XYZ file of C-alpha atoms in Angstrom:
568
model
C 99.006 88.419 130.390
C 101.350 90.411 128.231
C 104.406 88.885 126.496
C 107.359 91.583 126.101
C 105.106 94.142 127.551
C 107.273 96.018 129.976
C 109.133 98.140 127.278
C 108.822 99.419 123.827
C 105.788 99.468 121.742
C 103.971 96.693 123.287
C 103.931 98.466 126.756
C 102.719 101.757 125.176
C 99.821 99.691 123.552
C 98.748 97.731 126.643
C 99.053 100.805 128.971
C 96.239 102.262 126.447
C 94.355 99.080 126.708
C 94.279 99.051 130.604
C 93.089 102.670 130.884
C 90.476 102.183 128.461
C 89.219 98.697 130.045
C 90.482 98.928 133.606
C 92.064 95.523 133.368
C 94.783 94.158 135.317
C 98.106 93.538 133.848
C 100.900 90.927 134.104
C 103.741 92.111 132.262
C 106.620 89.603 131.200
C 110.220 90.215 130.036
C 113.744 88.960 130.245
C 114.979 92.158 132.125
C 116.073 91.516 135.949
C 114.621 94.327 138.137
C 117.622 96.429 139.684
C 118.746 95.779 143.126
C 118.633 98.882 145.344
C 118.171 102.165 143.990
C 121.322 102.732 141.721
C 121.534 106.744 140.715
C 120.936 106.121 137.275
C 117.392 104.869 138.171
C 116.117 108.394 138.633
C 117.287 109.845 135.536
C 114.650 111.717 133.475
C 113.892 110.424 130.065
C 115.679 113.311 128.369
C 118.854 112.436 130.367
C 118.896 108.855 130.323
C 121.096 108.292 127.172
C 123.743 110.639 128.441
C 123.745 109.077 132.032
C 124.084 105.459 130.668
C 126.938 106.753 128.231
C 128.694 108.369 131.057
C 128.381 105.261 133.182
C 129.876 103.140 130.302
C 132.982 105.503 130.096
C 133.446 105.266 134.113
C 133.226 101.635 133.861
C 136.168 101.560 131.129
C 138.282 104.401 132.673
C 137.842 103.682 136.507
C 137.047 99.950 136.732
C 139.000 98.805 133.711
C 136.383 97.022 132.005
C 136.606 96.366 128.069
C 134.156 98.514 126.245
C 132.069 95.511 125.111
C 131.451 94.627 128.706
C 130.722 97.819 129.802
C 128.484 98.400 126.718
C 126.311 95.154 128.054
C 126.171 96.530 131.382
C 125.092 99.955 130.089
C 122.282 98.234 127.831
C 121.154 96.061 130.703
C 120.685 99.395 133.123
C 119.054 100.935 130.396
C 116.318 98.439 130.063
C 115.879 98.140 133.806
C 115.596 101.894 134.035
C 112.779 101.640 131.194
C 111.002 98.897 133.085
C 111.118 100.615 136.410
C 109.868 103.747 134.872
C 107.021 102.015 132.928
C 105.761 100.331 136.215
C 105.858 103.695 137.948
C 103.719 105.239 135.048
C 101.152 102.300 135.494
C 100.984 102.823 139.183
C 100.620 106.695 138.849
C 97.694 106.057 136.458
C 95.891 103.780 138.864
C 96.449 100.487 136.910
C 97.024 97.209 139.061
C 100.140 95.734 137.279
C 102.790 93.364 138.000
C 105.959 92.468 136.389
C 107.159 88.994 136.224
C 110.847 87.973 134.883
C 109.841 85.264 132.459
C 111.843 84.283 129.147
C 108.572 83.155 127.074
C 110.692 81.457 124.739
C 111.464 78.763 127.456
C 108.469 76.559 127.596
C 109.133 75.858 131.143
C 109.203 79.430 132.378
C 106.145 80.491 130.628
C 104.145 77.363 131.748
C 105.162 77.894 135.276
C 104.134 81.303 135.249
C 100.586 80.670 133.653
C 99.917 77.969 136.308
C 100.989 80.361 139.218
C 98.640 83.094 137.636
C 95.923 80.490 137.397
C 95.847 79.186 140.872
C 94.191 82.570 141.930
C 93.198 84.601 138.807
C 91.622 83.989 135.291
C 93.522 84.986 132.413
C 90.882 86.997 130.228
C 93.135 88.566 127.630
C 96.478 88.149 126.118
C 98.789 90.337 124.336
C 101.636 88.499 122.429
C 104.080 90.991 121.875
C 107.435 89.410 122.289
C 109.875 89.348 119.577
C 113.668 89.280 118.588
C 114.781 90.863 115.354
C 118.527 90.993 114.121
C 118.671 91.691 110.342
C 121.202 89.830 108.319
C 121.347 88.450 104.568
C 120.358 84.863 104.509
C 123.801 83.630 103.727
C 125.002 85.396 106.696
C 122.407 84.272 109.099
C 123.783 81.839 111.618
C 121.274 79.043 112.631
C 121.145 80.099 116.390
C 119.785 83.492 115.146
C 116.926 82.010 113.081
C 116.197 79.655 116.169
C 115.739 82.587 118.686
C 113.800 84.593 116.357
C 111.249 81.677 115.661
C 111.456 80.506 119.384
C 110.477 83.926 120.719
C 107.718 84.182 118.505
C 106.212 80.783 118.261
C 106.987 78.857 121.354
C 104.850 81.085 123.719
C 101.970 80.230 121.209
C 102.598 76.492 121.517
C 102.881 76.815 125.327
C 99.866 79.028 125.813
C 97.761 76.731 123.441
C 98.518 74.000 125.896
C 98.233 75.692 129.106
C 95.645 78.301 128.919
C 91.954 77.808 129.578
C 90.715 79.456 126.311
C 86.955 79.084 127.344
C 87.649 82.110 129.632
C 89.677 84.289 127.231
C 87.974 87.072 125.472
C 90.934 88.768 123.646
C 94.244 87.729 121.815
C 96.434 90.439 120.273
C 99.585 89.294 118.355
C 102.170 91.884 117.300
C 103.336 90.812 113.729
C 105.263 92.842 110.972
C 104.479 93.896 107.499
C 107.849 91.789 106.816
C 105.398 88.801 107.540
C 103.175 90.026 104.490
C 105.592 91.516 101.983
C 109.067 90.211 103.017
C 112.173 92.554 103.736
C 115.637 92.401 103.078
C 117.719 90.855 105.727
C 114.441 89.599 107.502
C 113.694 86.245 106.157
C 113.502 84.457 109.463
C 111.557 87.386 111.248
C 109.127 87.335 108.249
C 108.671 83.509 108.547
C 108.116 83.876 112.235
C 105.551 86.803 111.948
C 103.702 85.045 109.015
C 103.613 81.900 111.023
C 101.903 83.600 113.872
C 99.333 85.165 111.981
C 98.128 81.978 110.733
C 98.236 80.251 114.130
C 95.998 83.136 115.273
C 93.780 82.550 112.466
C 93.631 78.787 113.382
C 92.807 80.092 116.969
C 89.884 82.153 115.882
C 88.574 79.019 114.075
C 88.896 76.815 117.033
C 87.703 79.357 119.514
C 85.164 81.924 117.815
C 84.214 83.694 120.897
C 87.676 85.225 121.202
C 88.503 88.429 119.501
C 91.912 87.161 118.168
C 93.899 89.313 115.801
C 97.381 89.877 114.452
C 98.359 93.100 113.689
C 101.155 93.398 110.909
C 102.846 96.657 112.202
C 105.133 98.699 109.999
C 108.218 100.545 111.502
C 107.937 102.691 114.622
C 110.093 105.516 115.521
C 111.190 106.354 119.197
C 110.517 102.573 120.295
C 110.392 99.251 118.541
C 113.015 97.054 117.025
C 114.083 99.057 113.641
C 117.608 99.890 113.048
C 118.597 103.214 111.469
C 119.615 101.472 108.239
C 116.189 99.555 108.351
C 114.400 102.946 109.016
C 116.141 104.173 105.977
C 115.110 101.311 103.677
C 111.487 101.778 104.722
C 111.724 105.442 104.174
C 112.897 104.714 100.528
C 109.854 102.541 100.021
C 107.558 105.385 100.896
C 106.599 104.111 104.331
C 105.725 106.619 107.040
C 106.938 105.336 110.333
C 104.314 105.166 113.356
C 104.731 107.101 116.732
C 103.298 106.257 119.836
C 100.813 108.990 119.087
C 99.803 107.476 115.783
C 100.375 103.872 116.464
C 98.635 103.218 119.567
C 95.210 104.505 118.400
C 95.605 102.075 115.589
C 96.136 99.336 118.090
C 93.048 100.324 120.203
C 90.812 100.633 116.782
C 91.696 97.065 116.089
C 91.017 95.934 119.700
C 87.894 97.687 119.747
C 86.474 97.578 116.358
C 88.162 95.535 113.658
C 86.609 91.897 113.128
C 89.252 90.549 110.866
C 92.049 88.137 112.383
C 94.657 89.647 110.358
C 95.187 93.218 109.708
C 98.195 95.722 108.615
C 99.143 98.876 109.570
C 100.847 101.260 107.051
C 100.215 103.998 105.038
C 98.554 103.464 101.761
C 100.939 105.489 99.605
C 103.776 103.024 100.422
C 105.541 101.414 97.486
C 106.336 97.642 98.029
C 108.041 97.301 94.870
C 104.895 96.463 92.939
C 103.431 93.669 95.319
C 99.841 93.465 94.798
C 98.068 94.993 97.619
C 94.619 93.296 96.321
C 95.786 89.911 97.873
C 96.370 91.622 101.312
C 93.045 93.478 102.027
C 93.648 95.954 104.927
C 90.595 95.956 107.043
C 88.821 99.349 108.175
C 86.821 99.503 111.159
C 83.093 98.723 110.004
C 80.650 101.513 110.294
C 77.877 100.918 113.021
C 75.962 104.278 111.962
C 76.582 107.324 110.197
C 74.919 110.243 112.301
C 76.606 111.377 115.586
C 75.200 114.026 117.816
C 77.638 116.988 118.506
C 77.001 117.866 122.229
C 78.812 121.022 121.851
C 76.863 122.639 119.122
C 73.744 120.510 119.566
C 73.613 119.452 115.914
C 73.516 115.983 114.139
C 76.797 115.445 112.040
C 78.276 112.956 109.913
C 82.221 112.704 109.296
C 83.380 110.837 106.280
C 87.019 110.086 105.843
C 88.909 108.145 102.695
C 91.181 106.672 105.276
C 88.435 104.892 107.477
C 85.333 104.832 105.135
C 87.335 102.925 102.446
C 84.013 101.998 100.596
C 83.809 105.656 99.539
C 86.830 104.860 97.151
C 84.828 102.243 95.612
C 82.081 104.498 94.444
C 83.044 107.237 91.840
C 80.865 109.463 89.917
C 82.619 111.345 87.054
C 85.991 109.534 88.477
C 85.555 111.383 91.869
C 84.760 109.827 95.237
C 80.939 110.587 95.926
C 78.710 109.373 99.181
C 76.061 107.098 97.688
C 72.669 108.428 97.551
C 71.233 105.653 99.796
C 73.731 106.831 102.438
C 72.294 110.322 102.285
C 68.736 108.873 102.768
C 70.093 106.790 105.694
C 71.483 110.172 107.253
C 67.925 111.363 107.203
C 66.366 108.196 108.446
C 68.857 107.990 111.401
C 68.175 111.624 112.298
C 64.515 111.116 112.348
C 64.627 107.656 114.012
C 62.277 107.616 117.011
C 60.562 110.989 115.984
C 57.647 109.485 114.504
C 58.377 111.224 111.322
C 59.663 109.747 108.063
C 61.645 111.561 105.345
C 59.657 112.118 101.930
C 60.370 113.519 98.516
C 64.179 113.187 98.924
C 65.922 115.217 96.677
C 69.619 114.722 95.826
C 70.484 118.180 94.796
C 74.379 117.742 94.129
C 76.529 114.725 94.898
C 78.177 114.802 98.264
C 81.528 114.587 96.943
C 84.964 114.497 98.941
C 87.287 117.067 97.457
C 90.094 116.030 99.964
C 90.779 113.300 102.397
C 87.514 114.049 104.559
C 84.319 115.524 104.731
C 81.759 116.658 107.542
C 78.216 117.366 106.959
C 75.401 118.832 109.465
C 71.664 117.925 109.160
C 69.696 121.120 109.321
C 65.816 121.421 110.139
C 64.023 124.217 108.689
C 60.865 126.048 109.916
C 58.640 124.866 106.973
C 59.007 121.032 107.995
C 61.967 120.406 105.900
C 65.273 118.781 106.250
C 68.797 119.455 104.536
C 72.195 118.245 104.455
C 74.689 120.827 104.385
C 78.459 121.302 104.736
C 79.423 121.686 108.461
C 81.992 124.622 107.360
C 79.891 127.136 105.646
C 79.042 130.849 105.797
C 75.989 132.288 107.962
C 73.329 131.943 105.467
C 69.694 132.594 105.317
C 67.217 129.534 104.466
C 67.175 130.356 100.744
C 71.075 130.443 100.182
C 71.447 127.600 102.762
C 69.010 125.509 100.256
C 71.289 126.286 97.236
C 74.464 125.284 99.469
C 72.689 121.833 100.448
C 73.735 118.390 99.058
C 70.045 116.911 99.599
C 66.578 117.892 101.175
C 63.539 115.989 102.225
C 60.199 116.871 103.704
C 59.092 115.365 107.113
C 55.792 113.420 107.296
C 54.020 111.052 109.433
C 52.819 108.438 106.808
C 53.330 107.944 103.179
C 51.888 105.543 100.553
C 53.904 102.229 100.309
C 53.120 101.177 96.622
C 56.409 98.972 96.614
C 54.859 96.665 99.187
C 52.666 95.382 96.721
C 55.445 94.129 94.203
C 56.273 90.650 94.560
C 57.979 87.847 92.498
C 56.630 84.311 91.429
C 58.445 81.270 92.561
C 59.252 80.392 88.920
C 61.029 83.578 88.342
C 62.927 83.435 91.665
C 64.045 79.994 90.794
C 64.955 81.000 87.195
C 66.975 83.996 88.711
C 68.820 81.880 91.113
C 69.857 79.422 88.533
C 71.092 82.366 86.477
C 73.192 83.700 89.366
C 74.968 80.328 89.591
C 75.692 80.182 86.049
C 77.078 83.540 85.398
C 77.324 87.251 86.812
C 75.351 90.155 85.791
C 75.971 91.726 82.352
C 75.388 95.139 84.208
C 79.012 95.387 85.521
C 80.470 94.339 82.127
C 78.605 97.076 80.319
C 79.238 99.445 83.182
C 83.050 98.824 82.823
C 83.126 98.983 79.169
C 81.014 101.919 78.252
C 80.275 104.091 81.368
C 83.292 103.774 83.769
C 84.014 107.356 83.286
C 80.407 108.045 84.488
C 80.125 105.646 87.340
C 82.900 103.204 88.661
C 82.230 100.659 91.391
C 84.464 98.471 93.597
C 83.702 94.898 95.268
C 81.720 96.648 98.249
C 78.878 97.586 95.898
C 79.047 94.968 93.200
C 76.419 92.573 94.508
C 74.026 92.461 91.489
C 73.893 88.769 90.222
C 71.392 88.183 87.573
C 68.501 89.941 86.185
C 65.113 89.132 84.033
C 62.857 91.655 82.261
C 59.035 90.881 82.006
C 57.152 93.556 80.501
C 56.876 96.401 82.952
C 58.808 94.464 85.712
C 62.237 93.783 86.345
C 63.579 91.523 88.714
C 67.433 90.804 90.024
C 68.901 88.853 92.549
C 71.458 90.648 94.578
C 74.021 89.695 97.394
C 75.887 91.193 100.174
C 79.392 90.882 99.383
C 82.279 90.027 101.771
C 83.548 93.259 101.457
C 80.069 94.821 102.103
C 79.677 92.993 105.247
C 83.062 94.105 106.276
C 82.604 97.733 105.549
C 78.890 97.973 107.320
C 78.205 96.252 110.439
C 74.516 94.913 110.035
C 72.228 95.795 111.619
C 74.458 97.760 113.843
C 72.617 101.245 114.552
C 71.562 101.741 110.895
C 67.707 102.378 110.338
C 68.027 100.312 107.128
C 70.998 98.772 105.213
C 72.346 101.418 102.748
C 74.469 98.969 100.799
C 71.502 96.653 100.009
C 69.603 99.841 99.025
C 72.316 101.041 96.723
C 72.159 97.410 95.173
C 68.416 98.018 94.640
C 69.190 101.409 92.954
C 71.660 99.634 90.739
C 69.234 97.240 89.493
C 66.926 100.186 88.649
C 70.050 101.587 86.882
C 70.554 98.240 84.931
C 67.032 98.262 83.556
C 67.493 101.915 82.251
C 70.846 100.743 80.583
C 69.307 97.870 78.872
C 66.253 99.856 77.804
C 68.098 103.223 76.738
C 71.733 102.585 76.545
C 71.864 105.084 79.312
C 73.754 105.519 82.781
C 71.445 106.873 85.459
C 71.879 107.836 89.023
C 69.354 108.856 91.889
C 67.634 112.211 91.678
C 64.591 111.759 93.837
C 63.035 109.173 96.115
C 59.276 109.452 96.953
C 59.366 107.717 100.146
C 61.576 105.089 101.658
C 59.717 102.244 103.787
C 61.852 100.010 105.996
C 59.808 96.712 106.716
C 62.454 94.287 108.029
C 66.376 93.145 107.728
C 67.958 90.974 105.313
C 67.987 87.450 106.924
C 70.799 85.964 104.548
C 73.527 87.326 102.352
C 71.105 87.391 99.422
C 67.848 89.113 98.511
C 65.825 89.861 95.343
C 65.038 93.371 93.918
C 61.672 93.981 92.234
C 61.117 97.024 90.033
C 57.912 98.266 88.465
C 58.089 100.779 85.574
C 56.355 104.280 85.835
C 58.432 105.840 83.044
C 61.554 104.919 81.296
C 63.128 107.206 78.872
C 66.685 108.229 77.602
C 66.658 111.182 79.977
C 65.324 109.765 83.080
C 63.521 106.801 84.645
C 60.861 106.442 87.356
C 59.821 103.403 89.105
C 58.587 101.712 92.464
C 61.308 99.361 94.011
C 60.938 96.554 96.422
C 63.695 94.637 98.074
C 62.536 91.123 99.612
C 64.185 88.148 101.407
C 64.150 84.878 99.201
C 61.452 83.734 101.470
C 59.309 86.680 100.186
C 59.481 88.693 103.521
C 59.684 92.608 102.848
C 62.823 94.370 103.648
C 62.444 97.702 102.282
C 60.741 99.977 99.500
C 61.859 102.862 97.518
C 58.607 104.377 96.158
C 58.866 106.885 93.169
C 62.585 106.412 92.702
C 63.685 108.648 89.882
C 66.948 108.161 88.078
C 68.397 111.166 86.037
C 70.811 110.392 82.918
C 74.516 111.381 83.598
C 75.895 109.624 80.395
C 74.675 107.980 77.045
C 76.259 104.982 75.491
C 76.278 106.785 72.190
């Protein structure tokens, strides 16, 4: 069921949705279908504006209509032409679709339509795209305009809440506006309506958690949509890049198919909203489910990273540059070998996997001497030795390896002390990092899960948690071999020990072997480190990550960290 779906951006989005899912569509709108086949009905998209304009001129000259009346007839004809054309596009694509004339802001009309559909069918999805927007400063805004704006956006919601069988609904998509988040000059009523819609959708999710319910706060669209020329100029002055059908529809589909958040916004990150804090309105990226993809054309294993979609990369800066964490590099090896009976050993991080632009694609290469390397996809044709020099990381392939970390455990009294410390204060590791070492390593909320630490001779313990941002960035378990964010936190704990002992900031250089035993069974875990060597130049230790009930999650055996900055 689609409100306002026969024209404009809503039609373009549900057209893509129907092609992707094969769903049938019931489109609604206030436009009457034309009687008969008036000549303008067959106009090409490139000609329709001129055809309608000529019709308006003839209505004034030949029929004696006043210009406003002719304009009204022309506007109605233009809408009818678009509805008929869109229905034909659906039919030509093999999509089962019907159009129902229905003013969804009328509770009676929408209620009657829902009952009529439900007699013979089940409404499994809803796209609520209807909206009215006529900008005016609030002192010039008549009450009837406010009522129409709010009724068109909210009355359908109240009607559907009462009339729909929500147990059968799988999808609800609401079309909002960034005006609902950030406001906009002349759009107080429109901003209010969209903000209220988003909160109603959030409540819908809470009451019916089986539904994928979401509001997308759209920026301006060009070529379609409700943005006037003056508003478009205002958006442009604010640095907003308007969406097109080509750029906006894929964002709609990404939200439908992958983003779990009930409220997301679609706009370019460089936009200037007059200093409004973006941090208060986190924009969700589609969570990663895995890293490695098979390129069927080249028959190679590849990984694509983008700062636009992999937002966690911007939260891991080494020497102030975005760098893929070493544990993600290890995950690439593990995913590539998954199911082969081989495991990566002697993992060596040769140089940082750094994004020098907005994106990076790497390829996993297996050599004749039973080794594996990660190299740039775009590279010259090189021999094995030269390719090794170009690589980001390498590993040996083995069938088994010692699991020293599996022996590491924590006493109940120490775990209890850690948990108490976690409640009382946050780990001093991040304070020291921000004060003394931020130029060497800077992290964001995704990776800031170290809670509290205890040192006991050659042992070091820490509690860690999967932050809300971490859970949003990575779908767990997804198709990951292990949890690379959790593994990164384990590496941070090892680095925190070196920082305490030697006043040095160290990052991964080698991992002897990675052993995966299980999955995290809550948001919290404990990291246990055993010293092999800790110096100002480098540290080496065995590391185990366990659930709070003691069950083993993973081990990093022979983890070597190298110093990139000292506190003095």
